[in-house]
PDB file of C-alpha atoms in Angstrom:
ATOM      1  CA  MET A 885     116.319 116.504 111.366  1.00  0.00           C
ATOM      2  CA  HIS A 886     115.779 116.611 107.463  1.00  0.00           C
ATOM      3  CA  THR A 887     113.484 117.232 104.993  1.00  0.00           C
ATOM      4  CA  ARG A 888     111.815 114.182 102.718  1.00  0.00           C
ATOM      5  CA  THR A 889     110.669 114.166  99.530  1.00  0.00           C
ATOM      6  CA  PRO A 890     106.675 113.561  99.822  1.00  0.00           C
ATOM      7  CA  TRP A 891     105.304 110.391  98.616  1.00  0.00           C
ATOM      8  CA  ARG A 892     109.128 109.121  98.409  1.00  0.00           C
ATOM      9  CA  HIS A 893     108.104 106.271 100.988  1.00  0.00           C
ATOM     10  CA  ALA A 894     104.461 105.859  99.668  1.00  0.00           C
ATOM     11  CA  ARG A 895     105.938 105.025  96.075  1.00  0.00           C
ATOM     12  CA  ARG A 896     108.281 102.289  97.212  1.00  0.00           C
ATOM     13  CA  MET A 897     105.108 100.888  99.562  1.00  0.00           C
ATOM     14  CA  GLY A 898     102.743 101.708  96.784  1.00  0.00           C
ATOM     15  CA  ALA A 899     104.893  99.237  94.266  1.00  0.00           C
ATOM     16  CA  GLY A 900     104.997  96.469  96.626  1.00  0.00           C
ATOM     17  CA  LEU A 901     101.228  96.765  96.858  1.00  0.00           C
ATOM     18  CA  ILE A 902     100.754  96.963  93.488  1.00  0.00           C
ATOM     19  CA  ALA A 903     102.932  93.821  92.812  1.00  0.00           C
ATOM     20  CA  LEU A 904     100.704  91.430  95.062  1.00  0.00           C
ATOM     21  CA  ALA A 905      97.453  93.148  94.162  1.00  0.00           C
ATOM     22  CA  ALA A 906      98.180  92.014  90.724  1.00  0.00           C
ATOM     23  CA  LEU A 907      97.888  88.408  91.907  1.00  0.00           C
ATOM     24  CA  ALA A 908      94.350  88.899  93.392  1.00  0.00           C
ATOM     25  CA  PRO A 909      92.356  88.726  89.513  1.00  0.00           C
ATOM     26  CA  ALA A 910      93.942  85.253  89.241  1.00  0.00           C
ATOM     27  CA  VAL A 911      92.534  83.759  92.322  1.00  0.00           C
ATOM     28  CA  GLU A 912      89.298  85.771  91.638  1.00  0.00           C
ATOM     29  CA  ALA A 913      88.254  83.752  89.114  1.00  0.00           C
ATOM     30  CA  GLN A 914      88.101  80.464  91.399  1.00  0.00           C
ATOM     31  CA  ALA A 915      85.651  82.549  93.600  1.00  0.00           C
ATOM     32  CA  PRO A 916      83.161  82.216  95.338  1.00  0.00           C
ATOM     33  CA  GLY A 917      83.497  78.302  95.625  1.00  0.00           C
ATOM     34  CA  GLY A 918      87.520  78.442  96.177  1.00  0.00           C
ATOM     35  CA  PRO A 919      88.859  77.373  99.202  1.00  0.00           C
ATOM     36  CA  PHE A 920      89.368  81.308 100.544  1.00  0.00           C
ATOM     37  CA  ALA A 921      85.835  82.163  99.371  1.00  0.00           C
ATOM     38  CA  ALA A 922      83.773  84.553 101.830  1.00  0.00           C
ATOM     39  CA  GLN A 923      81.770  81.781 104.407  1.00  0.00           C
ATOM     40  CA  SER A 924      78.796  82.983 105.402  1.00  0.00           C
ATOM     41  CA  PRO A 925      76.016  80.932 107.146  1.00  0.00           C
ATOM     42  CA  ARG A 926      72.974  83.158 106.204  1.00  0.00           C
ATOM     43  CA  GLY A 927      72.509  86.036 103.844  1.00  0.00           C
ATOM     44  CA  GLY A 928      72.570  89.539 104.763  1.00  0.00           C
ATOM     45  CA  ASP A 929      74.453  88.604 107.963  1.00  0.00           C
ATOM     46  CA  ALA A 930      76.830  91.452 109.570  1.00  0.00           C
ATOM     47  CA  ARG A 931      80.382  90.511 109.816  1.00  0.00           C
ATOM     48  CA  TRP A 932      82.824  91.950 111.838  1.00  0.00           C
ATOM     49  CA  GLU A 933      86.976  92.263 111.386  1.00  0.00           C
ATOM     50  CA  LEU A 934      89.200  93.415 114.290  1.00  0.00           C
ATOM     51  CA  GLY A 935      92.577  93.885 114.198  1.00  0.00           C
ATOM     52  CA  ALA A 936      96.067  95.125 116.209  1.00  0.00           C
ATOM     53  CA  MET A 937      98.338  97.316 114.142  1.00  0.00           C
ATOM     54  CA  PHE A 938     102.057  98.437 114.317  1.00  0.00           C
ATOM     55  CA  ASN A 939     102.309 101.861 112.968  1.00  0.00           C
ATOM     56  CA  VAL A 940     105.289 103.891 111.479  1.00  0.00           C
ATOM     57  CA  MET A 941     104.512 107.554 110.654  1.00  0.00           C
ATOM     58  CA  PHE A 942     106.801 109.493 108.049  1.00  0.00           C
ATOM     59  CA  PRO A 943     106.179 113.369 108.387  1.00  0.00           C
ATOM     60  CA  GLN A 944     105.293 114.959 105.363  1.00  0.00           C
ATOM     61  CA  GLY A 945     105.822 118.790 103.982  1.00  0.00           C
ATOM     62  CA  GLN A 946     106.098 121.224 106.891  1.00  0.00           C
ATOM     63  CA  PHE A 947     106.224 118.505 109.554  1.00  0.00           C
ATOM     64  CA  GLY A 948     108.267 116.451 108.255  1.00  0.00           C
ATOM     65  CA  SER A 949     111.240 119.264 107.835  1.00  0.00           C
ATOM     66  CA  LEU A 950     110.709 119.499 111.705  1.00  0.00           C
ATOM     67  CA  ILE A 951     110.666 116.153 112.869  1.00  0.00           C
ATOM     68  CA  ASP A 952     111.679 112.718 112.075  1.00  0.00           C
ATOM     69  CA  GLU A 953     109.662 109.194 112.041  1.00  0.00           C
ATOM     70  CA  GLY A 954     107.277 108.264 114.803  1.00  0.00           C
ATOM     71  CA  PHE A 955     106.199 104.970 115.789  1.00  0.00           C
ATOM     72  CA  GLY A 956     103.321 103.387 117.912  1.00  0.00           C
ATOM     73  CA  ALA A 957     100.048 101.020 117.907  1.00  0.00           C
ATOM     74  CA  GLY A 958      96.667 101.221 116.244  1.00  0.00           C
ATOM     75  CA  PHE A 959      93.670  99.342 116.087  1.00  0.00           C
ATOM     76  CA  ILE A 960      90.845  98.660 113.529  1.00  0.00           C
ATOM     77  CA  ALA A 961      87.592  97.490 113.490  1.00  0.00           C
ATOM     78  CA  SER A 962      85.370  97.157 110.100  1.00  0.00           C
ATOM     79  CA  LEU A 963      81.614  96.020 109.686  1.00  0.00           C
ATOM     80  CA  GLY A 964      80.344  94.486 106.042  1.00  0.00           C
ATOM     81  CA  PHE A 965      77.342  92.728 105.248  1.00  0.00           C
ATOM     82  CA  ASP A 966      76.974  89.485 103.188  1.00  0.00           C
ATOM     83  CA  ASP A 967      74.844  91.237 100.326  1.00  0.00           C
ATOM     84  CA  ALA A 968      77.136  93.762  99.753  1.00  0.00           C
ATOM     85  CA  ARG A 969      80.210  92.327 100.713  1.00  0.00           C
ATOM     86  CA  ALA A 970      82.717  94.409  98.720  1.00  0.00           C
ATOM     87  CA  PHE A 971      81.458  97.325 101.260  1.00  0.00           C
ATOM     88  CA  ARG A 972      82.483  98.238 104.993  1.00  0.00           C
ATOM     89  CA  LEU A 973      82.262 100.434 107.216  1.00  0.00           C
ATOM     90  CA  ARG A 974      85.401 100.854 109.119  1.00  0.00           C
ATOM     91  CA  PHE A 975      86.912 102.616 112.265  1.00  0.00           C
ATOM     92  CA  ASP A 976      90.284 103.111 112.806  1.00  0.00           C
ATOM     93  CA  ALA A 977      92.277 104.364 116.344  1.00  0.00           C
ATOM     94  CA  GLY A 978      95.375 104.579 117.378  1.00  0.00           C
ATOM     95  CA  TYR A 979      98.985 106.795 118.220  1.00  0.00           C
ATOM     96  CA  VAL A 980     102.437 107.591 117.503  1.00  0.00           C
ATOM     97  CA  ASN A 981     105.070 108.903 119.394  1.00  0.00           C
ATOM     98  CA  TYR A 982     107.390 110.975 117.388  1.00  0.00           C
ATOM     99  CA  GLY A 983     109.957 112.392 119.892  1.00  0.00           C
ATOM    100  CA  SER A 984     111.000 112.187 123.538  1.00  0.00           C
ATOM    101  CA  GLU A 985     113.531 113.531 126.052  1.00  0.00           C
ATOM    102  CA  ARG A 986     114.560 112.188 129.470  1.00  0.00           C
ATOM    103  CA  PHE A 987     117.102 113.802 131.988  1.00  0.00           C
ATOM    104  CA  GLY A 988     117.803 113.414 135.480  1.00  0.00           C
ATOM    105  CA  ILE A 989     116.404 115.442 138.404  1.00  0.00           C
ATOM    106  CA  PRO A 990     116.787 115.013 142.155  1.00  0.00           C
ATOM    107  CA  VAL A 991     113.498 113.739 143.814  1.00  0.00           C
ATOM    108  CA  LEU A 992     114.293 115.927 147.287  1.00  0.00           C
ATOM    109  CA  ALA A 993     115.330 119.735 146.863  1.00  0.00           C
ATOM    110  CA  VAL A 994     117.472 119.153 150.072  1.00  0.00           C
ATOM    111  CA  THR A 995     119.617 116.734 148.405  1.00  0.00           C
ATOM    112  CA  ASP A 996     120.759 115.284 144.770  1.00  0.00           C
ATOM    113  CA  ARG A 997     121.670 111.665 146.089  1.00  0.00           C
ATOM    114  CA  ILE A 998     118.202 110.403 144.927  1.00  0.00           C
ATOM    115  CA  VAL A 999     117.574 111.068 141.235  1.00  0.00           C
ATOM    116  CA  ALA A1000     114.860 110.060 139.295  1.00  0.00           C
ATOM    117  CA  ASP A1001     114.019 110.930 135.492  1.00  0.00           C
ATOM    118  CA  LEU A1002     112.017 113.548 134.117  1.00  0.00           C
ATOM    119  CA  VAL A1003     110.363 111.954 130.978  1.00  0.00           C
ATOM    120  CA  THR A1004     108.599 114.196 127.993  1.00  0.00           C
ATOM    121  CA  ARG A1005     106.753 112.717 125.175  1.00  0.00           C
ATOM    122  CA  ASN A1006     105.587 114.008 121.592  1.00  0.00           C
ATOM    123  CA  ASN A1007     102.498 112.045 120.921  1.00  0.00           C
ATOM    124  CA  ILE A1008      99.971 112.149 118.263  1.00  0.00           C
ATOM    125  CA  GLY A1009      96.336 110.313 118.793  1.00  0.00           C
ATOM    126  CA  TYR A1010      94.170 109.765 115.973  1.00  0.00           C
ATOM    127  CA  VAL A1011      90.425 108.253 115.196  1.00  0.00           C
ATOM    128  CA  GLY A1012      88.821 107.817 112.221  1.00  0.00           C
ATOM    129  CA  LEU A1013      85.476 106.438 110.498  1.00  0.00           C
ATOM    130  CA  GLY A1014      84.635 106.057 106.532  1.00  0.00           C
ATOM    131  CA  PRO A1015      84.044 103.495 103.738  1.00  0.00           C
ATOM    132  CA  GLU A1016      86.214 100.624 102.598  1.00  0.00           C
ATOM    133  CA  ILE A1017      85.971  98.768  99.332  1.00  0.00           C
ATOM    134  CA  ARG A1018      87.185  95.685  99.026  1.00  0.00           C
ATOM    135  CA  LEU A1019      87.498  92.585  96.338  1.00  0.00           C
ATOM    136  CA  PRO A1020      85.975  90.175  98.320  1.00  0.00           C
ATOM    137  CA  TYR A1021      87.318  86.969  97.392  1.00  0.00           C
ATOM    138  CA  GLY A1022      90.724  85.220  96.763  1.00  0.00           C
ATOM    139  CA  PRO A1023      93.300  84.958  99.523  1.00  0.00           C
ATOM    140  CA  ILE A1024      94.959  88.141  98.587  1.00  0.00           C
ATOM    141  CA  GLN A1025      92.217  91.036  99.049  1.00  0.00           C
ATOM    142  CA  PRO A1026      93.204  94.929  98.220  1.00  0.00           C
ATOM    143  CA  TYR A1027      91.325  97.395  99.411  1.00  0.00           C
ATOM    144  CA  VAL A1028      90.730 101.342  99.510  1.00  0.00           C
ATOM    145  CA  ASN A1029      89.482 103.448 102.397  1.00  0.00           C
ATOM    146  CA  GLY A1030      88.490 107.080 103.322  1.00  0.00           C
ATOM    147  CA  PHE A1031      88.110 108.587 106.326  1.00  0.00           C
ATOM    148  CA  VAL A1032      87.028 111.617 108.532  1.00  0.00           C
ATOM    149  CA  GLY A1033      88.408 111.936 112.226  1.00  0.00           C
ATOM    150  CA  VAL A1034      90.169 114.020 114.409  1.00  0.00           C
ATOM    151  CA  GLY A1035      93.965 114.096 115.489  1.00  0.00           C
ATOM    152  CA  TYR A1036      95.147 114.659 118.766  1.00  0.00           C
ATOM    153  CA  PHE A1037      98.689 116.030 119.434  1.00  0.00           C
ATOM    154  CA  PHE A1038      99.965 116.213 122.736  1.00  0.00           C
ATOM    155  CA  THR A1039     102.866 116.480 124.831  1.00  0.00           C
ATOM    156  CA  VAL A1040     103.120 114.942 128.548  1.00  0.00           C
ATOM    157  CA  SER A1041     105.527 114.855 130.917  1.00  0.00           C
ATOM    158  CA  SER A1042     106.316 112.193 133.843  1.00  0.00           C
ATOM    159  CA  ILE A1043     108.766 111.222 136.517  1.00  0.00           C
ATOM    160  CA  ASP A1044     109.787 108.133 136.844  1.00  0.00           C
ATOM    161  CA  ARG A1045     112.331 106.465 139.089  1.00  0.00           C
ATOM    162  CA  TRP A1046     113.700 102.919 138.361  1.00  0.00           C
ATOM    163  CA  GLU A1047     115.008 100.454 140.697  1.00  0.00           C
ATOM    164  CA  PRO A1048     115.951  96.957 140.294  1.00  0.00           C
ATOM    165  CA  PHE A1049     113.042  95.195 139.285  1.00  0.00           C
ATOM    166  CA  GLU A1050     110.651  97.912 140.121  1.00  0.00           C
ATOM    167  CA  SER A1051     109.913 101.286 138.381  1.00  0.00           C
ATOM    168  CA  TYR A1052     108.058 104.172 140.016  1.00  0.00           C
ATOM    169  CA  ASP A1053     105.781 106.706 138.344  1.00  0.00           C
ATOM    170  CA  TYR A1054     105.036 110.108 139.953  1.00  0.00           C
ATOM    171  CA  GLY A1055     102.271 111.286 137.981  1.00  0.00           C
ATOM    172  CA  THR A1056     101.872 112.432 134.193  1.00  0.00           C
ATOM    173  CA  THR A1057     101.101 115.829 133.110  1.00  0.00           C
ATOM    174  CA  VAL A1058      99.979 117.254 129.975  1.00  0.00           C
ATOM    175  CA  ASN A1059     102.185 120.413 128.912  1.00  0.00           C
ATOM    176  CA  PHE A1060     100.575 121.369 125.608  1.00  0.00           C
ATOM    177  CA  ASP A1061      97.912 119.703 123.596  1.00  0.00           C
ATOM    178  CA  ASP A1062      95.809 120.977 120.241  1.00  0.00           C
ATOM    179  CA  VAL A1063      92.739 118.924 118.612  1.00  0.00           C
ATOM    180  CA  ARG A1064      92.527 119.135 114.893  1.00  0.00           C
ATOM    181  CA  LEU A1065      89.798 117.627 112.177  1.00  0.00           C
ATOM    182  CA  ALA A1066      91.396 114.969 110.372  1.00  0.00           C
ATOM    183  CA  TYR A1067      90.876 113.330 106.876  1.00  0.00           C
ATOM    184  CA  GLY A1068      92.864 111.189 104.446  1.00  0.00           C
ATOM    185  CA  ALA A1069      92.375 107.941 102.351  1.00  0.00           C
ATOM    186  CA  GLY A1070      94.481 104.638 101.768  1.00  0.00           C
ATOM    187  CA  GLY A1071      94.836 101.311 100.888  1.00  0.00           C
ATOM    188  CA  GLY A1072      96.392  97.976 100.935  1.00  0.00           C
ATOM    189  CA  LEU A1073      96.184  93.955 101.017  1.00  0.00           C
ATOM    190  CA  ALA A1074      94.465  91.618 103.433  1.00  0.00           C
ATOM    191  CA  ILE A1075      95.896  88.528 102.972  1.00  0.00           C
ATOM    192  CA  ARG A1076      94.578  85.367 104.406  1.00  0.00           C
ATOM    193  CA  LEU A1077      96.214  83.270 106.502  1.00  0.00           C
ATOM    194  CA  ASN A1078      93.692  80.589 107.176  1.00  0.00           C
ATOM    195  CA  GLN A1079      90.760  78.603 105.792  1.00  0.00           C
ATOM    196  CA  SER A1080      88.523  78.985 108.560  1.00  0.00           C
ATOM    197  CA  ASN A1081      84.927  80.565 108.970  1.00  0.00           C
ATOM    198  CA  THR A1082      86.633  82.580 111.365  1.00  0.00           C
ATOM    199  CA  PRO A1083      89.473  83.942 109.106  1.00  0.00           C
ATOM    200  CA  LEU A1084      93.018  85.189 110.312  1.00  0.00           C
ATOM    201  CA  SER A1085      94.637  87.903 107.786  1.00  0.00           C
ATOM    202  CA  LEU A1086      98.238  89.691 107.337  1.00  0.00           C
ATOM    203  CA  LYS A1087      97.229  93.347 106.502  1.00  0.00           C
ATOM    204  CA  LEU A1088      99.632  95.759 104.898  1.00  0.00           C
ATOM    205  CA  GLU A1089      98.454  99.382 104.618  1.00  0.00           C
ATOM    206  CA  VAL A1090      99.250 102.827 103.758  1.00  0.00           C
ATOM    207  CA  GLN A1091      96.844 106.090 104.706  1.00  0.00           C
ATOM    208  CA  TYR A1092      97.703 109.710 103.918  1.00  0.00           C
ATOM    209  CA  ARG A1093      96.503 111.813 107.184  1.00  0.00           C
ATOM    210  CA  ARG A1094      95.952 115.554 106.989  1.00  0.00           C
ATOM    211  CA  HIS A1095      95.504 117.991 109.492  1.00  0.00           C
ATOM    212  CA  GLY A1096      96.290 121.318 108.139  1.00  0.00           C
ATOM    213  CA  ARG A1097      97.540 123.979 110.316  1.00  0.00           C
ATOM    214  CA  THR A1098      98.185 122.448 113.987  1.00  0.00           C
ATOM    215  CA  LYS A1099     100.022 123.679 117.062  1.00  0.00           C
ATOM    216  CA  TYR A1100     102.590 121.108 118.538  1.00  0.00           C
ATOM    217  CA  LEU A1101     105.841 120.771 120.695  1.00  0.00           C
ATOM    218  CA  LEU A1102     108.968 119.175 119.545  1.00  0.00           C
ATOM    219  CA  PRO A1103     111.525 117.619 121.516  1.00  0.00           C
ATOM    220  CA  GLY A1104     113.315 120.954 122.850  1.00  0.00           C
ATOM    221  CA  SER A1105     110.165 123.526 122.923  1.00  0.00           C
ATOM    222  CA  ILE A1106     109.933 123.123 126.582  1.00  0.00           C
ATOM    223  CA  VAL A1107     112.686 125.255 128.466  1.00  0.00           C
ATOM    224  CA  GLU A1108     113.246 125.949 132.506  1.00  0.00           C
ATOM    225  CA  ASP A1109     114.360 129.177 133.521  1.00  0.00           C
ATOM    226  CA  GLY A1110     115.997 127.679 136.550  1.00  0.00           C
ATOM    227  CA  VAL A1111     114.092 129.177 139.143  1.00  0.00           C
ATOM    228  CA  GLY A1112     111.010 127.240 138.330  1.00  0.00           C
ATOM    229  CA  GLY A1113     109.407 128.615 135.596  1.00  0.00           C
ATOM    230  CA  THR A1114     108.800 126.848 132.350  1.00  0.00           C
ATOM    231  CA  SER A1115     107.900 128.449 128.933  1.00  0.00           C
ATOM    232  CA  PHE A1116     106.840 126.537 125.525  1.00  0.00           C
ATOM    233  CA  THR A1117     107.591 127.587 122.417  1.00  0.00           C
ATOM    234  CA  PRO A1118     105.010 125.747 120.059  1.00  0.00           C
ATOM    235  CA  ILE A1119     104.933 125.014 116.274  1.00  0.00           C
ATOM    236  CA  TYR A1120     102.659 126.042 114.012  1.00  0.00           C
ATOM    237  CA  SER A1121     102.299 124.394 110.754  1.00  0.00           C
ATOM    238  CA  ASP A1122     100.632 121.759 108.910  1.00  0.00           C
ATOM    239  CA  ALA A1123     100.789 118.467 110.192  1.00  0.00           C
ATOM    240  CA  ASP A1124     100.067 115.969 107.405  1.00  0.00           C
ATOM    241  CA  PHE A1125     101.643 112.567 107.666  1.00  0.00           C
ATOM    242  CA  MET A1126     101.739 108.962 105.653  1.00  0.00           C
ATOM    243  CA  LEU A1127     100.888 106.205 107.923  1.00  0.00           C
ATOM    244  CA  PHE A1128     102.457 102.623 107.210  1.00  0.00           C
ATOM    245  CA  GLN A1129     100.740  99.852 109.123  1.00  0.00           C
ATOM    246  CA  VAL A1130     101.297  96.022 109.545  1.00  0.00           C
ATOM    247  CA  GLY A1131      99.092  93.810 111.518  1.00  0.00           C
ATOM    248  CA  VAL A1132      96.386  91.098 112.282  1.00  0.00           C
ATOM    249  CA  ALA A1133      92.845  90.819 111.738  1.00  0.00           C
ATOM    250  CA  VAL A1134      90.397  88.188 112.732  1.00  0.00           C
ATOM    251  CA  GLY A1135      87.147  88.276 111.328  1.00  0.00           C
ATOM    252  CA  LEU A1136      84.082  87.335 113.356  1.00  0.00           C
TER     253      LEU A1136
END
């Protein structure tokens, strides 16, 4: 565990986004008639964009002094209209895992010859809804967005038993959870990969997500007393983080 300088990672990603965004005005000059111009069969038609993202979380502030990076996946969906191409309504959802523990336990009380793994995972789920403003022309389209939503901090434990070519899950229990209002803003680039009326884009994005004072567990926060009892030591702190995302989106 170590303390990070807030925005250090954001500055690095931001420099790359700015460099790429600088190319957008040059290609915008050829819009709307260029090869990557937005296509629409009828004025005023709604246009969906759906995407799948890989996430890397960099915790900030108090949160960053207690945990390391997290990894996960997300889904985005945005809805725009051809008579207001720069504006979109965006929904996103996803999760990140920021720590886990695994140790062996006997399956039967009478013998330790049959052993399974007790696995505990610390996770954050999130959903958000808000506006997105995007430069709608050219192969590289910068955008910014804002959102309000919720963050769900939860720790779960399950018993897994592995055998050659088989895996058994004996159930999952939520040990601890907390739900907090979330809000934030972000931006990124949608890089067009084809010239079809069904556009495929590479998306690079960063968001800052704020949750305020939140209760959550860390690896080691659950302690067994050796006689069947369990105690929890939750942390109560701000839980803000930078979320870097890379993925692919398709327009419908």
